Amino acid sequence: MSEIILRIDGKEVKASTEMTVLAAARSVGINIPTLCHHEKLEPYGGCRICTVEVETGGRTSLVAACLYPVQPDLVVRTRSENVDKIRKMLLELLLAHAPDSLELEQLAREYGADKNRFEKESSFCILCGLCVRYCAEIKKANVVGFVESGTRREISFIPERAARECWKCKECFPLCPTVALQAAYFLTEALAFPSPSPESESER
Amino acid sequence: MSRINSAAELEDRRQKILSKRDGEKPAIAICGGTSCLALGNDRIISAFEDEIAGQSLENRIHVRVTGCLGFCQKGPIVVIYPEEICYTEVKPEDVPDIVSQTVVSKKVIDRLLFTDPDSGQRATHFNEIPFYRKQQRNLFGDNSKLDPKSIDDFLALGGYSALSKSLFELTSEQVLDEIKKADLRGRGGGGFPAGLKWETARNAPGDEKYVIVNAHEGEPGAFMDRALFTGNPHIVLEGLIIGAYAVGSHQGYIYTHHDTPQLRENINIALTQAEEYGLLGENILGSGFSFAVEVHLDIGIFVSGESSALMMAIDGKTPEPRPKYIRTSVSGIRGKPTNLNNVETWANVPRIISKGSEWYTSIGTERSKGTKLISLSGNIVNTGVMEVPLGTTLRTIVYDIGGGIPNGKKLKAVHFGGPMGGSIPESLLDTPLDFDELAHLGAPMGAGGMLVIDEDMSMVELTRYFLDFLANESCGKCVPCREGIRQMLKIVTSINQGKGREGDIELLEELSEVLAGASLCALGRTAPGPFLSTIRSFRDEYEFLIKDGDSVYRSSLKNEEVPAERAKTIE
Ligand SMILES: Cc1cc2nc3c(=O)[nH]c(=O)nc-3n(C[C@H](O)[C@H](O)[C@H](O)COP(=O)(O)O)c2cc1C
Ligand code: SF4
Ligand code: FES
């Protein structure tokens, strides 16, 4: 584990070789927005909101900061016209699903994203995978997972496992950047146990 | 059959097989490719068996069911050896005549010959048929000469001599050098130099390394990998073993679709036979080199053919792409160096080793060497699989080999690379088939599916079709790809239905930039390809539909279909 020096937004940053660009930036207080990243979880690279510009060997490319390993003499730009344009559009795409998410709204203000640019979508899950990965990696319970592919992708609870595991945990709830997870959970619970009253749950 | 323990024993075995075979003995090769199978060639096969048994000719005539012979449009195809007389569109009723007249009495039956629709000339042999005349079938040519289930047939044609040469006459480094000198480029879509990839895996630290055959072939309209691998499994296997030797790998995988029963059967038979003969497994041919192969069946979608997704699947993990900031050649299966190549790439290897890199580089263009398998579909007279030297112009492929556009229609464009590719307008038809030239025109060759488009097909509809395909066949993990494709599909669909608005094109362009710039894997990064290439060459079609589309939409509802779908019926 050796130390290297790279440049982030013009600033010289010391980092150890196993760090990502995101970690190196955060270590010196440079903020890169993230949605699907979580300190305790394996990097995922799904939301791409952490996209930054890097320059190596004279070539500029766009990479996900939460995954990209630091290298000696790497030049990173966390904001640029291109980066901002991408983040704005990604936010607009996500706001079509979750227009009321506080996290998205805050970022939308920063990047000038228009929450009405795209028609509203019926599902409000943004598929960041935080609940899925937390359940799998931390709780090792695998109660919630992804189903289907492409634009039909969704999260889904396995009712039998949910009935056994979820009542004592619910640790994934606060991770959700939208209200989708709760909805999915309630749906499954409703399917698995036809009668519990929704009120008792929401008072939890 | 017993194990072969040295290079000399391999040659002995070959001589023994050849000595039992009489080159003059008539042989009937019946195309058993999937397309001919669908046309009912099982009835022809049994008709031949019955007829030969009825005339008690079993010992005098050899019948073999071969892999695809390429000319699917005119199937079922039957070839009579040693004269190499080629009959097209054969029916069970023709079988008695073929046996008694052609095989026994050596008479050609005119009515079964291919007749050139332009000149009216009949073609007796393969190479007289325009479809075959301009091809160079280095890889595919053996399909008619062997039964894919017989390793002896493969040995009789010189099979596994390249492996023996590699193991006994060349060091692994020399093998690698030969592939590098041959400038062999990957046939699976990227055109990446195979030698460089092998070298990276070879030089990566660690003793445990893997090599993989990518036989996923998810591109719609592409069916050449299956045709080659099913028809001649040993050529791919031989290439893989040679590659393993060069890379320093002792475990290989063949990754293929679960729903390809014919291919799977032939692969399994080939693996068993190669093991029995000592060409696979421990101490291959007594050389000290050991290598085993496992078949991995995927139930995947289009994106499952992507290298990192494929390796995740073999690893037993969620089969989704992962970022490749560290290359799979360095860290692939179980984090070990892993070299992945396409079916056709591997098949080139034994040829290069046998005939040398100089021979190989004499075929093709400056930077694209060798031949390329192409599957031709769409609005074309001859659909099927063909093999041409790289550098052949698209015009030659469409008109000389493909036989032109049916129903007197005009050609509008050809499309390469499926949902990640692009279209080339008719005006650029003299472009040579070349990795870089096509990529430069925004229509990367991809795996070699070539879709021919006539004047009646709407380029907007084509774009919609590919976006719709990707909406289902991408994994949906990352936002730019999943949400970008969702929105692009909505917009293109609405344009296509005459409901487009001012600004739609610009919005599509903006979405394309985000997909290309921010997506996790190459699927998302190249998904805008069909849109970008059609907006470049056929912008008027989009503009027209946005302006006056409503009426057009109603009248065009009848030709909704895209003919690329024919491919999906092929195995
Ligand atoms: C979405 C996607 C699908 C792919 N599907 C295939 C496939 O079906 N077959 C294949 O050989 N390569 C496919 N590839 C390319 C592979 O990732 C890889 O580059 C290739 O197998 C390497 O072999 P080559 O260098 O011999 O071409 C695909 C790539 C992407 C991005
Ligand atoms: S680009 Fe598309 S296919 Fe590739 S990881 Fe992202 S969602 Fe999946
Ligand atoms: S935080 Fe990097 S992709 Fe989501």
PDB file of C-alpha atoms in Angstrom, chain A:
ATOM      1  CA  MET A   1       0.000   0.000   0.000  1.00  0.00           C
ATOM      2  CA  SER A   2       2.093   2.899  -1.230  1.00  0.00           C
ATOM      3  CA  GLU A   3       1.397   6.600  -1.375  1.00  0.00           C
ATOM      4  CA  ILE A   4       0.913   8.457  -4.584  1.00  0.00           C
ATOM      5  CA  ILE A   5       0.112  12.011  -5.574  1.00  0.00           C
ATOM      6  CA  LEU A   6      -2.644  13.042  -7.908  1.00  0.00           C
ATOM      7  CA  ARG A   7      -4.323  16.295  -8.792  1.00  0.00           C
ATOM      8  CA  ILE A   8      -7.988  16.937  -8.090  1.00  0.00           C
ATOM      9  CA  ASP A   9      -9.444  20.261  -9.222  1.00  0.00           C
ATOM     10  CA  GLY A  10      -5.966  21.719  -9.365  1.00  0.00           C
ATOM     11  CA  LYS A  11      -5.124  20.621  -5.851  1.00  0.00           C
ATOM     12  CA  GLU A  12      -2.322  18.157  -5.068  1.00  0.00           C
ATOM     13  CA  VAL A  13      -3.757  15.218  -3.166  1.00  0.00           C
ATOM     14  CA  LYS A  14      -1.879  12.416  -1.402  1.00  0.00           C
ATOM     15  CA  ALA A  15      -3.589   9.060  -1.569  1.00  0.00           C
ATOM     16  CA  SER A  16      -2.791   5.403  -1.102  1.00  0.00           C
ATOM     17  CA  THR A  17      -2.961   3.202  -4.174  1.00  0.00           C
ATOM     18  CA  GLU A  18      -6.032   1.211  -3.191  1.00  0.00           C
ATOM     19  CA  MET A  19      -8.177   4.342  -2.863  1.00  0.00           C
ATOM     20  CA  THR A  20     -10.787   5.437  -5.358  1.00  0.00           C
ATOM     21  CA  VAL A  21     -10.938   8.955  -6.762  1.00  0.00           C
ATOM     22  CA  LEU A  22     -14.028   9.539  -4.617  1.00  0.00           C
ATOM     23  CA  ALA A  23     -12.216   8.536  -1.424  1.00  0.00           C
ATOM     24  CA  ALA A  24      -9.192  10.645  -2.301  1.00  0.00           C
ATOM     25  CA  ALA A  25     -11.379  13.680  -3.030  1.00  0.00           C
ATOM     26  CA  ARG A  26     -13.369  13.279   0.168  1.00  0.00           C
ATOM     27  CA  SER A  27     -10.185  12.932   2.211  1.00  0.00           C
ATOM     28  CA  VAL A  28      -9.361  16.543   1.381  1.00  0.00           C
ATOM     29  CA  GLY A  29     -12.905  17.837   1.586  1.00  0.00           C
ATOM     30  CA  ILE A  30     -13.664  17.970  -2.133  1.00  0.00           C
ATOM     31  CA  ASN A  31     -17.259  16.984  -2.633  1.00  0.00           C
ATOM     32  CA  ILE A  32     -18.394  14.676  -5.427  1.00  0.00           C
ATOM     33  CA  PRO A  33     -22.116  13.892  -5.401  1.00  0.00           C
ATOM     34  CA  THR A  34     -23.164  10.259  -5.020  1.00  0.00           C
ATOM     35  CA  LEU A  35     -26.456   8.412  -4.871  1.00  0.00           C
ATOM     36  CA  CYS A  36     -25.695   4.697  -4.926  1.00  0.00           C
ATOM     37  CA  HIS A  37     -22.492   4.856  -2.910  1.00  0.00           C
ATOM     38  CA  HIS A  38     -22.358   3.764   0.721  1.00  0.00           C
ATOM     39  CA  GLU A  39     -19.237   3.590   2.876  1.00  0.00           C
ATOM     40  CA  LYS A  40     -20.102   0.158   4.225  1.00  0.00           C
ATOM     41  CA  LEU A  41     -20.959  -1.415   0.863  1.00  0.00           C
ATOM     42  CA  GLU A  42     -18.992  -2.604  -2.111  1.00  0.00           C
ATOM     43  CA  PRO A  43     -18.784   0.114  -4.768  1.00  0.00           C
ATOM     44  CA  TYR A  44     -21.562  -0.359  -7.290  1.00  0.00           C
ATOM     45  CA  GLY A  45     -21.347   2.218 -10.046  1.00  0.00           C
ATOM     46  CA  GLY A  46     -25.048   2.338 -10.848  1.00  0.00           C
ATOM     47  CA  CYS A  47     -26.166   5.937 -10.573  1.00  0.00           C
ATOM     48  CA  ARG A  48     -23.216   7.525 -12.414  1.00  0.00           C
ATOM     49  CA  ILE A  49     -23.909  10.851 -10.696  1.00  0.00           C
ATOM     50  CA  CYS A  50     -20.305  10.718  -9.433  1.00  0.00           C
ATOM     51  CA  THR A  51     -19.035  10.922 -13.032  1.00  0.00           C
ATOM     52  CA  VAL A  52     -15.857  13.015 -13.227  1.00  0.00           C
ATOM     53  CA  GLU A  53     -13.309  13.837 -15.893  1.00  0.00           C
ATOM     54  CA  VAL A  54      -9.890  12.234 -15.630  1.00  0.00           C
ATOM     55  CA  GLU A  55      -6.790  12.781 -17.673  1.00  0.00           C
ATOM     56  CA  THR A  56      -4.124  10.115 -18.042  1.00  0.00           C
ATOM     57  CA  GLY A  57      -1.396  10.040 -20.620  1.00  0.00           C
ATOM     58  CA  GLY A  58      -2.930  13.034 -22.380  1.00  0.00           C
ATOM     59  CA  ARG A  59      -6.323  11.354 -22.780  1.00  0.00           C
ATOM     60  CA  THR A  60      -9.435  12.695 -21.144  1.00  0.00           C
ATOM     61  CA  SER A  61     -12.236  10.344 -20.220  1.00  0.00           C
ATOM     62  CA  LEU A  62     -15.352  10.253 -18.101  1.00  0.00           C
ATOM     63  CA  VAL A  63     -15.294   7.768 -15.235  1.00  0.00           C
ATOM     64  CA  ALA A  64     -17.252   6.930 -12.101  1.00  0.00           C
ATOM     65  CA  ALA A  65     -15.314   8.403  -9.176  1.00  0.00           C
ATOM     66  CA  CYS A  66     -16.706   5.846  -6.716  1.00  0.00           C
ATOM     67  CA  LEU A  67     -14.946   3.060  -8.632  1.00  0.00           C
ATOM     68  CA  TYR A  68     -12.007   4.565 -10.450  1.00  0.00           C
ATOM     69  CA  PRO A  69      -8.703   3.738  -8.764  1.00  0.00           C
ATOM     70  CA  VAL A  70      -6.256   6.566  -8.177  1.00  0.00           C
ATOM     71  CA  GLN A  71      -3.002   6.524 -10.117  1.00  0.00           C
ATOM     72  CA  PRO A  72       0.143   8.602  -9.874  1.00  0.00           C
ATOM     73  CA  ASP A  73      -0.147  11.895 -11.740  1.00  0.00           C
ATOM     74  CA  LEU A  74      -3.802  11.428 -12.484  1.00  0.00           C
ATOM     75  CA  VAL A  75      -5.563  14.720 -13.165  1.00  0.00           C
ATOM     76  CA  VAL A  76      -9.186  14.834 -12.008  1.00  0.00           C
ATOM     77  CA  ARG A  77     -11.798  17.495 -12.667  1.00  0.00           C
ATOM     78  CA  THR A  78     -14.870  17.030 -10.513  1.00  0.00           C
ATOM     79  CA  ARG A  79     -16.775  19.794 -12.299  1.00  0.00           C
ATOM     80  CA  SER A  80     -16.663  20.762 -15.943  1.00  0.00           C
ATOM     81  CA  GLU A  81     -19.208  21.774 -18.517  1.00  0.00           C
ATOM     82  CA  ASN A  82     -19.433  18.165 -19.652  1.00  0.00           C
ATOM     83  CA  VAL A  83     -19.695  16.688 -16.169  1.00  0.00           C
ATOM     84  CA  ASP A  84     -22.343  19.185 -15.114  1.00  0.00           C
ATOM     85  CA  LYS A  85     -24.376  18.507 -18.247  1.00  0.00           C
ATOM     86  CA  ILE A  86     -24.328  14.785 -17.556  1.00  0.00           C
ATOM     87  CA  ARG A  87     -25.282  15.189 -13.898  1.00  0.00           C
ATOM     88  CA  LYS A  88     -28.105  17.534 -14.832  1.00  0.00           C
ATOM     89  CA  MET A  89     -29.549  15.061 -17.313  1.00  0.00           C
ATOM     90  CA  LEU A  90     -29.129  12.092 -14.958  1.00  0.00           C
ATOM     91  CA  LEU A  91     -31.020  14.010 -12.289  1.00  0.00           C
ATOM     92  CA  GLU A  92     -33.786  14.882 -14.723  1.00  0.00           C
ATOM     93  CA  LEU A  93     -34.071  11.227 -15.710  1.00  0.00           C
ATOM     94  CA  LEU A  94     -34.329  10.197 -12.048  1.00  0.00           C
ATOM     95  CA  LEU A  95     -36.729  12.978 -11.112  1.00  0.00           C
ATOM     96  CA  ALA A  96     -39.178  11.499 -13.581  1.00  0.00           C
ATOM     97  CA  HIS A  97     -39.411   8.626 -11.096  1.00  0.00           C
ATOM     98  CA  ALA A  98     -38.950  10.323  -7.745  1.00  0.00           C
ATOM     99  CA  PRO A  99     -39.892  13.997  -8.047  1.00  0.00           C
ATOM    100  CA  ASP A 100     -40.264  14.343  -4.269  1.00  0.00           C
ATOM    101  CA  SER A 101     -36.969  12.878  -3.186  1.00  0.00           C
ATOM    102  CA  LEU A 102     -35.210  15.448  -1.007  1.00  0.00           C
ATOM    103  CA  GLU A 103     -31.799  14.230  -2.020  1.00  0.00           C
ATOM    104  CA  LEU A 104     -32.611  14.598  -5.704  1.00  0.00           C
ATOM    105  CA  GLU A 105     -34.255  17.974  -5.222  1.00  0.00           C
ATOM    106  CA  GLN A 106     -31.203  19.336  -3.505  1.00  0.00           C
ATOM    107  CA  LEU A 107     -28.900  18.147  -6.282  1.00  0.00           C
ATOM    108  CA  ALA A 108     -31.364  19.399  -8.869  1.00  0.00           C
ATOM    109  CA  ARG A 109     -31.038  22.911  -7.463  1.00  0.00           C
ATOM    110  CA  GLU A 110     -27.266  22.720  -7.650  1.00  0.00           C
ATOM    111  CA  TYR A 111     -27.182  21.489 -11.255  1.00  0.00           C
ATOM    112  CA  GLY A 112     -30.193  23.366 -12.577  1.00  0.00           C
ATOM    113  CA  ALA A 113     -32.099  20.167 -13.316  1.00  0.00           C
ATOM    114  CA  ASP A 114     -35.730  20.524 -14.369  1.00  0.00           C
ATOM    115  CA  LYS A 115     -37.889  17.968 -12.609  1.00  0.00           C
ATOM    116  CA  ASN A 116     -40.524  18.192 -15.319  1.00  0.00           C
ATOM    117  CA  ARG A 117     -38.254  17.635 -18.277  1.00  0.00           C
ATOM    118  CA  PHE A 118     -39.447  14.058 -18.743  1.00  0.00           C
ATOM    119  CA  GLU A 119     -42.908  12.676 -18.302  1.00  0.00           C
ATOM    120  CA  LYS A 120     -43.564  11.149 -14.875  1.00  0.00           C
ATOM    121  CA  GLU A 121     -42.914   7.433 -14.622  1.00  0.00           C
ATOM    122  CA  SER A 122     -45.137   5.131 -12.656  1.00  0.00           C
ATOM    123  CA  SER A 123     -42.405   3.544 -10.554  1.00  0.00           C
ATOM    124  CA  PHE A 124     -40.655   5.835  -8.073  1.00  0.00           C
ATOM    125  CA  CYS A 125     -37.741   3.537  -7.312  1.00  0.00           C
ATOM    126  CA  ILE A 126     -34.455   4.821  -8.781  1.00  0.00           C
ATOM    127  CA  LEU A 127     -32.834   1.378  -8.460  1.00  0.00           C
ATOM    128  CA  CYS A 128     -29.768   2.619  -6.598  1.00  0.00           C
ATOM    129  CA  GLY A 129     -29.595  -0.842  -5.064  1.00  0.00           C
ATOM    130  CA  LEU A 130     -28.753   0.386  -1.556  1.00  0.00           C
ATOM    131  CA  CYS A 131     -31.417  -1.778   0.074  1.00  0.00           C
ATOM    132  CA  VAL A 132     -30.566  -4.796  -2.063  1.00  0.00           C
ATOM    133  CA  ARG A 133     -26.870  -4.569  -1.351  1.00  0.00           C
ATOM    134  CA  TYR A 134     -27.269  -3.728   2.334  1.00  0.00           C
ATOM    135  CA  CYS A 135     -29.506  -6.742   2.798  1.00  0.00           C
ATOM    136  CA  ALA A 136     -27.070  -8.989   0.932  1.00  0.00           C
ATOM    137  CA  GLU A 137     -23.710  -7.665   2.069  1.00  0.00           C
ATOM    138  CA  ILE A 138     -24.310  -6.509   5.635  1.00  0.00           C
ATOM    139  CA  LYS A 139     -27.287  -8.568   6.778  1.00  0.00           C
ATOM    140  CA  LYS A 140     -26.528 -11.541   4.530  1.00  0.00           C
ATOM    141  CA  ALA A 141     -30.283 -12.024   4.366  1.00  0.00           C
ATOM    142  CA  ASN A 142     -30.974 -11.540   0.637  1.00  0.00           C
ATOM    143  CA  VAL A 143     -34.601 -10.716   1.261  1.00  0.00           C
ATOM    144  CA  VAL A 144     -34.784  -8.039  -1.389  1.00  0.00           C
ATOM    145  CA  GLY A 145     -33.313  -8.332  -4.867  1.00  0.00           C
ATOM    146  CA  PHE A 146     -33.555  -7.098  -8.412  1.00  0.00           C
ATOM    147  CA  VAL A 147     -35.874  -8.790 -10.840  1.00  0.00           C
ATOM    148  CA  GLU A 148     -36.159  -8.424 -14.618  1.00  0.00           C
ATOM    149  CA  SER A 149     -33.736  -6.614 -16.856  1.00  0.00           C
ATOM    150  CA  GLY A 150     -33.378  -3.382 -18.783  1.00  0.00           C
ATOM    151  CA  THR A 151     -36.141  -0.861 -18.377  1.00  0.00           C
ATOM    152  CA  ARG A 152     -38.329  -3.446 -16.631  1.00  0.00           C
ATOM    153  CA  ARG A 153     -35.912  -3.862 -13.758  1.00  0.00           C
ATOM    154  CA  GLU A 154     -37.499  -3.623 -10.285  1.00  0.00           C
ATOM    155  CA  ILE A 155     -36.754  -4.479  -6.703  1.00  0.00           C
ATOM    156  CA  SER A 156     -38.704  -7.271  -5.171  1.00  0.00           C
ATOM    157  CA  PHE A 157     -38.983  -8.800  -1.701  1.00  0.00           C
ATOM    158  CA  ILE A 158     -39.209 -12.533  -1.332  1.00  0.00           C
ATOM    159  CA  PRO A 159     -42.331 -12.851   0.813  1.00  0.00           C
ATOM    160  CA  GLU A 160     -41.309 -15.975   2.758  1.00  0.00           C
ATOM    161  CA  ARG A 161     -37.962 -14.495   3.712  1.00  0.00           C
ATOM    162  CA  ALA A 162     -39.425 -11.061   4.374  1.00  0.00           C
ATOM    163  CA  ALA A 163     -41.870 -12.596   6.818  1.00  0.00           C
ATOM    164  CA  ARG A 164     -38.992 -14.173   8.695  1.00  0.00           C
ATOM    165  CA  GLU A 165     -36.368 -11.435   8.573  1.00  0.00           C
ATOM    166  CA  CYS A 166     -37.780  -7.979   8.031  1.00  0.00           C
ATOM    167  CA  TRP A 167     -39.853  -7.389  11.166  1.00  0.00           C
ATOM    168  CA  LYS A 168     -36.732  -7.387  13.319  1.00  0.00           C
ATOM    169  CA  CYS A 169     -34.523  -5.370  10.985  1.00  0.00           C
ATOM    170  CA  LYS A 170     -35.876  -2.653   8.670  1.00  0.00           C
ATOM    171  CA  GLU A 171     -32.380  -1.172   8.591  1.00  0.00           C
ATOM    172  CA  CYS A 172     -32.610  -0.553   4.881  1.00  0.00           C
ATOM    173  CA  PHE A 173     -35.498   1.904   5.246  1.00  0.00           C
ATOM    174  CA  PRO A 174     -33.464   4.991   6.057  1.00  0.00           C
ATOM    175  CA  LEU A 175     -31.028   4.221   3.235  1.00  0.00           C
ATOM    176  CA  CYS A 176     -33.637   4.783   0.566  1.00  0.00           C
ATOM    177  CA  PRO A 177     -33.285   8.103  -1.267  1.00  0.00           C
ATOM    178  CA  THR A 178     -36.955   7.901  -2.293  1.00  0.00           C
ATOM    179  CA  VAL A 179     -40.022   6.366  -0.689  1.00  0.00           C
ATOM    180  CA  ALA A 180     -39.994   3.427  -3.052  1.00  0.00           C
ATOM    181  CA  LEU A 181     -38.509   0.861  -0.763  1.00  0.00           C
ATOM    182  CA  GLN A 182     -41.155   1.304   1.876  1.00  0.00           C
ATOM    183  CA  ALA A 183     -43.827   0.998  -0.727  1.00  0.00           C
ATOM    184  CA  ALA A 184     -42.395  -2.213  -2.077  1.00  0.00           C
ATOM    185  CA  TYR A 185     -42.040  -3.575   1.401  1.00  0.00           C
ATOM    186  CA  PHE A 186     -45.603  -2.771   2.286  1.00  0.00           C
ATOM    187  CA  LEU A 187     -46.752  -4.319  -0.884  1.00  0.00           C
ATOM    188  CA  THR A 188     -45.017  -7.570  -0.133  1.00  0.00           C
ATOM    189  CA  GLU A 189     -46.142  -7.541   3.428  1.00  0.00           C
ATOM    190  CA  ALA A 190     -49.666  -6.940   2.299  1.00  0.00           C
ATOM    191  CA  LEU A 191     -49.372  -9.865  -0.078  1.00  0.00           C
ATOM    192  CA  ALA A 192     -47.818 -12.189   2.434  1.00  0.00           C
ATOM    193  CA  PHE A 193     -50.065 -11.314   5.371  1.00  0.00           C
ATOM    194  CA  PRO A 194     -53.362 -10.124   3.972  1.00  0.00           C
ATOM    195  CA  SER A 195     -54.613  -8.437   7.171  1.00  0.00           C
ATOM    196  CA  PRO A 196     -52.135  -6.246   9.117  1.00  0.00           C
ATOM    197  CA  SER A 197     -53.300  -2.689   9.325  1.00  0.00           C
ATOM    198  CA  PRO A 198     -51.044  -0.240   7.475  1.00  0.00           C
ATOM    199  CA  GLU A 199     -51.308   2.298  10.337  1.00  0.00           C
ATOM    200  CA  SER A 200     -49.510   0.148  12.847  1.00  0.00           C
ATOM    201  CA  GLU A 201     -46.610  -0.113  10.449  1.00  0.00           C
ATOM    202  CA  SER A 202     -46.301   3.561   9.679  1.00  0.00           C
ATOM    203  CA  GLU A 203     -46.227   4.406  13.389  1.00  0.00           C
ATOM    204  CA  ARG A 204     -43.143   2.289  13.793  1.00  0.00           C
TER     205      ARG A 204
END
